[in-house]
Amino acid sequence: SQTIHQWPATLVQPVGSPLSLECTVEGTSNPNLYWYRQAAGRGLQLLFYSVGIGQISSEVPQNLSASRPQDRQFILSSKKLLLSDSGFYLCAWSEGAGLNQPQHFGDGTRLSIL
Amino acid sequence: DAKTTQPPSMDCAEGRAANLPCNHSTISGNEYVYWYRQIHSQGPQYIIHGLKNNETNEMASLIITEDRKSSTLILPHATLRDTAVYYCIVNLGGANNLFFGTGTRLTVIP
């Protein structure tokens, strides 16, 4: 069966520090991968999605970037964190981009910027 | 923007059926209706999805009206562990982008 792992579960970082969040999917080949952010009390905002290795699309211009160095690995990064980057970051995968393909989410990383 | 409307909160007695409504009056012919739920501090959990026929799986049933402008998620026998925020989402296609709104907070009462 397919599984998705995100780490770390929680992270506290100072303003201006770099960031690297990792997401790994097992049990499926060439999945679509997604990064979302959920601010407190609000819905999910799609940040990036990837349909294959090295292919990244950005939905919202911001201080963050994403990379997909391997088929099953999706990384969210920042060179300098801002206070506004605080939030709950979720990685998700789906089999292809068809309308009939549900996304499956990891347990998220709660990021606090001080 | 989300294309769905849900009540902000609902209560349900433990052991009873929970019926969660959703309006999606502007849904397009090829868009699916998806339901997810999120328990505090966890990632959203996929529940069920459908196009125009009613669907059932081990978690829930999805009833979609004939005109597809609304749907109802049914949890047949609610338990305390079903307490969560439930999101009704219309898939906008393309990158399979899911727009999550504010959902319905379901509280199952003992």
mmCIF file of C-alpha atoms in Angstrom:
data_model
loop_
_atom_site.group_PDB
_atom_site.id
_atom_site.type_symbol
_atom_site.label_atom_id
_atom_site.label_comp_id
_atom_site.label_asym_id
_atom_site.label_seq_id
_atom_site.Cartn_x
_atom_site.Cartn_y
_atom_site.Cartn_z
ATOM 1 C CA SER A 1 0.000 0.000 0.000
ATOM 2 C CA GLN A 2 1.025 3.593 -0.501
ATOM 3 C CA THR A 3 2.378 5.695 2.346
ATOM 4 C CA ILE A 4 3.471 9.302 2.694
ATOM 5 C CA HIS A 5 5.884 10.623 5.281
ATOM 6 C CA GLN A 6 6.686 14.168 6.272
ATOM 7 C CA TRP A 7 9.323 15.365 8.670
ATOM 8 C CA PRO A 8 9.891 16.970 10.977
ATOM 9 C CA ALA A 9 6.468 17.026 12.657
ATOM 10 C CA THR A 10 7.187 20.349 14.370
ATOM 11 C CA LEU A 11 9.841 22.958 13.800
ATOM 12 C CA VAL A 12 10.723 26.254 15.470
ATOM 13 C CA GLN A 13 13.002 28.523 13.467
ATOM 14 C CA PRO A 14 14.245 32.105 13.867
ATOM 15 C CA VAL A 15 13.442 34.753 11.282
ATOM 16 C CA GLY A 16 16.032 34.806 8.519
ATOM 17 C CA SER A 17 17.095 31.184 8.935
ATOM 18 C CA PRO A 18 16.890 28.615 6.103
ATOM 19 C CA LEU A 19 14.260 25.894 5.828
ATOM 20 C CA SER A 20 14.102 22.381 4.431
ATOM 21 C CA LEU A 21 11.013 20.203 4.797
ATOM 22 C CA GLU A 22 11.002 16.761 3.288
ATOM 23 C CA CYS A 23 8.213 14.562 2.003
ATOM 24 C CA THR A 24 8.579 10.985 0.792
ATOM 25 C CA VAL A 25 6.001 8.748 -0.867
ATOM 26 C CA GLU A 26 6.319 4.968 -0.962
ATOM 27 C CA GLY A 27 4.441 2.303 -2.862
ATOM 28 C CA THR A 28 3.607 4.195 -6.057
ATOM 29 C CA SER A 29 5.439 5.304 -9.191
ATOM 30 C CA ASN A 30 5.480 8.758 -10.762
ATOM 31 C CA PRO A 31 2.954 10.294 -8.393
ATOM 32 C CA ASN A 32 1.838 13.905 -8.589
ATOM 33 C CA LEU A 33 3.149 15.676 -5.494
ATOM 34 C CA TYR A 34 1.853 18.798 -3.772
ATOM 35 C CA TRP A 35 2.831 21.224 -1.037
ATOM 36 C CA TYR A 36 0.074 23.093 0.798
ATOM 37 C CA ARG A 37 0.084 25.569 3.664
ATOM 38 C CA GLN A 38 -2.729 25.907 6.151
ATOM 39 C CA ALA A 39 -2.789 29.081 8.242
ATOM 40 C CA ALA A 40 -4.513 28.901 11.621
ATOM 41 C CA GLY A 41 -8.306 28.727 11.236
ATOM 42 C CA ARG A 42 -8.170 28.862 7.465
ATOM 43 C CA GLY A 43 -8.363 26.477 4.535
ATOM 44 C CA LEU A 44 -5.480 25.012 2.578
ATOM 45 C CA GLN A 45 -3.465 27.044 0.089
ATOM 46 C CA LEU A 46 -1.685 25.183 -2.701
ATOM 47 C CA LEU A 47 1.949 26.296 -2.898
ATOM 48 C CA PHE A 48 3.627 23.952 -5.395
ATOM 49 C CA TYR A 49 2.877 20.854 -7.385
ATOM 50 C CA SER A 50 5.034 18.466 -9.393
ATOM 51 C CA VAL A 51 4.117 15.988 -12.119
ATOM 52 C CA GLY A 52 7.600 14.469 -12.338
ATOM 53 C CA ILE A 53 11.277 14.678 -11.387
ATOM 54 C CA GLY A 54 12.563 18.215 -11.737
ATOM 55 C CA GLN A 55 9.147 19.559 -12.775
ATOM 56 C CA ILE A 56 7.798 22.156 -10.364
ATOM 57 C CA SER A 57 4.886 24.546 -10.762
ATOM 58 C CA SER A 58 4.359 27.401 -8.358
ATOM 59 C CA GLU A 59 0.858 28.549 -7.511
ATOM 60 C CA VAL A 60 1.670 31.503 -5.293
ATOM 61 C CA PRO A 61 4.703 33.811 -5.534
ATOM 62 C CA GLN A 62 6.480 33.799 -2.213
ATOM 63 C CA ASN A 63 9.587 33.260 -0.183
ATOM 64 C CA LEU A 64 9.538 29.489 -0.681
ATOM 65 C CA SER A 65 10.763 27.071 -3.341
ATOM 66 C CA ALA A 66 10.295 23.385 -4.037
ATOM 67 C CA SER A 67 12.367 20.666 -5.617
ATOM 68 C CA ARG A 68 11.840 17.072 -6.658
ATOM 69 C CA PRO A 69 15.232 15.368 -6.858
ATOM 70 C CA GLN A 70 13.756 11.854 -6.949
ATOM 71 C CA ASP A 71 10.463 10.403 -8.095
ATOM 72 C CA ARG A 72 9.283 9.813 -4.531
ATOM 73 C CA GLN A 73 10.845 12.867 -2.844
ATOM 74 C CA PHE A 74 9.496 16.409 -2.612
ATOM 75 C CA ILE A 75 11.327 19.134 -0.715
ATOM 76 C CA LEU A 76 10.112 22.548 0.416
ATOM 77 C CA SER A 77 12.840 25.125 1.045
ATOM 78 C CA SER A 78 13.525 28.703 1.927
ATOM 79 C CA LYS A 79 16.764 30.656 2.063
ATOM 80 C CA LYS A 80 15.468 33.170 4.627
ATOM 81 C CA LEU A 81 12.318 32.590 6.617
ATOM 82 C CA LEU A 82 9.826 35.383 7.308
ATOM 83 C CA LEU A 83 7.382 35.624 10.207
ATOM 84 C CA SER A 84 4.577 35.163 7.681
ATOM 85 C CA ASP A 85 5.938 31.714 6.781
ATOM 86 C CA SER A 86 4.553 30.283 10.004
ATOM 87 C CA GLY A 87 1.871 27.684 9.439
ATOM 88 C CA PHE A 88 0.991 24.051 8.971
ATOM 89 C CA TYR A 89 2.670 22.600 5.880
ATOM 90 C CA LEU A 90 1.153 19.588 4.211
ATOM 91 C CA CYS A 91 2.495 17.329 1.513
ATOM 92 C CA ALA A 92 0.122 15.288 -0.633
ATOM 93 C CA TRP A 93 0.270 12.827 -3.512
ATOM 94 C CA SER A 94 -2.083 11.575 -6.198
ATOM 95 C CA GLU A 95 -1.884 9.082 -9.034
ATOM 96 C CA GLY A 96 -1.823 11.425 -11.987
ATOM 97 C CA ALA A 97 -3.672 14.699 -12.403
ATOM 98 C CA GLY A 98 -7.033 13.410 -13.565
ATOM 99 C CA LEU A 99 -10.239 14.690 -12.035
ATOM 100 C CA ASN A 100 -10.954 11.218 -10.650
ATOM 101 C CA GLN A 101 -7.740 10.983 -8.624
ATOM 102 C CA PRO A 102 -7.983 11.800 -4.911
ATOM 103 C CA GLN A 103 -5.070 13.408 -3.119
ATOM 104 C CA HIS A 104 -3.683 11.767 -0.002
ATOM 105 C CA PHE A 105 -2.030 13.862 2.673
ATOM 106 C CA GLY A 106 0.800 13.417 5.110
ATOM 107 C CA ASP A 107 0.530 14.367 8.769
ATOM 108 C CA GLY A 108 2.082 17.771 8.197
ATOM 109 C CA THR A 109 4.828 19.923 9.664
ATOM 110 C CA ARG A 110 3.892 22.669 12.083
ATOM 111 C CA LEU A 111 6.352 25.527 11.514
ATOM 112 C CA SER A 112 6.718 28.382 13.985
ATOM 113 C CA ILE A 113 8.889 31.367 13.165
ATOM 114 C CA LEU A 114 10.217 33.413 16.070
ATOM 115 C CA ASP B 1 -12.173 30.581 -4.290
ATOM 116 C CA ALA B 2 -14.015 27.562 -3.056
ATOM 117 C CA LYS B 3 -17.143 26.757 -5.034
ATOM 118 C CA THR B 4 -18.884 25.040 -2.133
ATOM 119 C CA THR B 5 -21.024 26.147 0.810
ATOM 120 C CA GLN B 6 -21.217 24.189 4.058
ATOM 121 C CA PRO B 7 -22.718 24.918 7.481
ATOM 122 C CA PRO B 8 -19.974 25.959 9.876
ATOM 123 C CA SER B 9 -20.854 23.429 12.567
ATOM 124 C CA MET B 10 -23.084 20.454 13.391
ATOM 125 C CA ASP B 11 -23.628 18.127 16.320
ATOM 126 C CA CYS B 12 -24.491 14.448 16.146
ATOM 127 C CA ALA B 13 -25.263 11.910 18.865
ATOM 128 C CA GLU B 14 -22.895 8.974 19.093
ATOM 129 C CA GLY B 15 -24.249 5.959 17.214
ATOM 130 C CA ARG B 16 -26.579 8.020 15.052
ATOM 131 C CA ALA B 17 -26.106 8.873 11.397
ATOM 132 C CA ALA B 18 -24.348 12.146 10.660
ATOM 133 C CA ASN B 19 -25.606 13.888 7.531
ATOM 134 C CA LEU B 20 -23.351 16.683 6.321
ATOM 135 C CA PRO B 21 -24.757 18.877 3.519
ATOM 136 C CA CYS B 22 -22.862 20.774 0.849
ATOM 137 C CA ASN B 23 -24.044 23.139 -1.865
ATOM 138 C CA HIS B 24 -22.089 23.393 -5.109
ATOM 139 C CA SER B 25 -24.523 25.115 -7.433
ATOM 140 C CA THR B 26 -21.894 26.206 -9.982
ATOM 141 C CA ILE B 27 -20.336 22.775 -10.444
ATOM 142 C CA SER B 28 -19.312 21.905 -14.005
ATOM 143 C CA GLY B 29 -20.276 18.702 -15.772
ATOM 144 C CA ASN B 30 -16.875 17.057 -15.426
ATOM 145 C CA GLU B 31 -16.034 18.153 -11.885
ATOM 146 C CA TYR B 32 -16.048 15.654 -9.044
ATOM 147 C CA VAL B 33 -17.230 16.256 -5.497
ATOM 148 C CA TYR B 34 -14.645 15.241 -2.909
ATOM 149 C CA TRP B 35 -14.969 14.934 0.849
ATOM 150 C CA TYR B 36 -12.100 15.101 3.299
ATOM 151 C CA ARG B 37 -11.932 15.469 7.043
ATOM 152 C CA GLN B 38 -9.296 16.886 9.323
ATOM 153 C CA ILE B 39 -8.786 16.049 12.941
ATOM 154 C CA HIS B 40 -6.952 18.714 14.871
ATOM 155 C CA SER B 41 -3.204 18.796 14.207
ATOM 156 C CA GLN B 42 -3.348 16.097 11.537
ATOM 157 C CA GLY B 43 -3.353 16.142 7.763
ATOM 158 C CA PRO B 44 -6.665 15.944 5.880
ATOM 159 C CA GLN B 45 -7.976 12.417 5.405
ATOM 160 C CA TYR B 46 -9.636 11.461 2.124
ATOM 161 C CA ILE B 47 -13.140 10.060 2.656
ATOM 162 C CA ILE B 48 -14.964 9.633 -0.636
ATOM 163 C CA HIS B 49 -15.639 11.260 -3.996
ATOM 164 C CA GLY B 50 -18.202 11.043 -6.767
ATOM 165 C CA LEU B 51 -19.337 12.503 -10.069
ATOM 166 C CA LYS B 52 -23.081 11.981 -10.328
ATOM 167 C CA ASN B 53 -23.906 8.567 -8.917
ATOM 168 C CA ASN B 54 -24.201 7.848 -5.230
ATOM 169 C CA GLU B 55 -21.069 6.271 -3.778
ATOM 170 C CA THR B 56 -20.363 4.152 -0.716
ATOM 171 C CA ASN B 57 -17.172 2.895 0.846
ATOM 172 C CA GLU B 58 -16.098 1.584 4.221
ATOM 173 C CA MET B 59 -16.091 5.066 5.734
ATOM 174 C CA ALA B 60 -19.167 6.815 4.376
ATOM 175 C CA SER B 61 -21.817 7.260 1.719
ATOM 176 C CA LEU B 62 -22.081 10.167 -0.697
ATOM 177 C CA ILE B 63 -25.449 11.210 -2.041
ATOM 178 C CA ILE B 64 -25.374 13.622 -4.999
ATOM 179 C CA THR B 65 -28.593 15.234 -6.189
ATOM 180 C CA GLU B 66 -29.705 14.614 -9.745
ATOM 181 C CA ASP B 67 -28.924 18.216 -10.769
ATOM 182 C CA ARG B 68 -25.532 17.862 -9.023
ATOM 183 C CA LYS B 69 -25.971 21.188 -7.262
ATOM 184 C CA SER B 70 -25.711 19.692 -3.796
ATOM 185 C CA SER B 71 -24.543 16.587 -1.987
ATOM 186 C CA THR B 72 -24.680 14.957 1.422
ATOM 187 C CA LEU B 73 -22.002 12.974 3.188
ATOM 188 C CA ILE B 74 -23.430 10.314 5.464
ATOM 189 C CA LEU B 75 -21.532 8.703 8.303
ATOM 190 C CA PRO B 76 -23.913 5.832 9.152
ATOM 191 C CA HIS B 77 -22.958 5.329 12.797
ATOM 192 C CA ALA B 78 -20.997 8.270 14.149
ATOM 193 C CA THR B 79 -18.380 7.629 16.819
ATOM 194 C CA LEU B 80 -16.455 10.053 18.997
ATOM 195 C CA ARG B 81 -13.468 9.591 16.696
ATOM 196 C CA ASP B 82 -15.497 11.080 13.842
ATOM 197 C CA THR B 83 -15.312 14.500 15.514
ATOM 198 C CA ALA B 84 -13.437 16.597 12.950
ATOM 199 C CA VAL B 85 -13.755 19.360 10.364
ATOM 200 C CA TYR B 86 -15.319 18.001 7.167
ATOM 201 C CA TYR B 87 -14.507 19.612 3.842
ATOM 202 C CA CYS B 88 -16.583 19.376 0.692
ATOM 203 C CA ILE B 89 -14.491 20.218 -2.367
ATOM 204 C CA VAL B 90 -15.233 20.529 -6.044
ATOM 205 C CA ASN B 91 -12.229 19.508 -8.093
ATOM 206 C CA LEU B 92 -11.235 22.270 -10.467
ATOM 207 C CA GLY B 93 -9.017 19.978 -12.549
ATOM 208 C CA GLY B 94 -5.732 20.938 -14.140
ATOM 209 C CA ALA B 95 -3.155 20.252 -11.450
ATOM 210 C CA ASN B 96 -5.854 18.492 -9.453
ATOM 211 C CA ASN B 97 -5.957 21.583 -7.323
ATOM 212 C CA LEU B 98 -8.136 21.166 -4.254
ATOM 213 C CA PHE B 99 -9.561 24.360 -2.816
ATOM 214 C CA PHE B 100 -10.356 23.783 0.833
ATOM 215 C CA GLY B 101 -12.796 26.225 2.383
ATOM 216 C CA THR B 102 -13.640 26.432 6.062
ATOM 217 C CA GLY B 103 -15.668 23.196 6.183
ATOM 218 C CA THR B 104 -18.158 21.921 8.753
ATOM 219 C CA ARG B 105 -17.008 21.226 12.278
ATOM 220 C CA LEU B 106 -18.792 18.016 13.306
ATOM 221 C CA THR B 107 -18.958 17.264 17.006
ATOM 222 C CA VAL B 108 -20.089 13.795 18.005
ATOM 223 C CA ILE B 109 -21.694 13.892 21.421
ATOM 224 C CA PRO B 110 -21.612 10.899 23.797
#
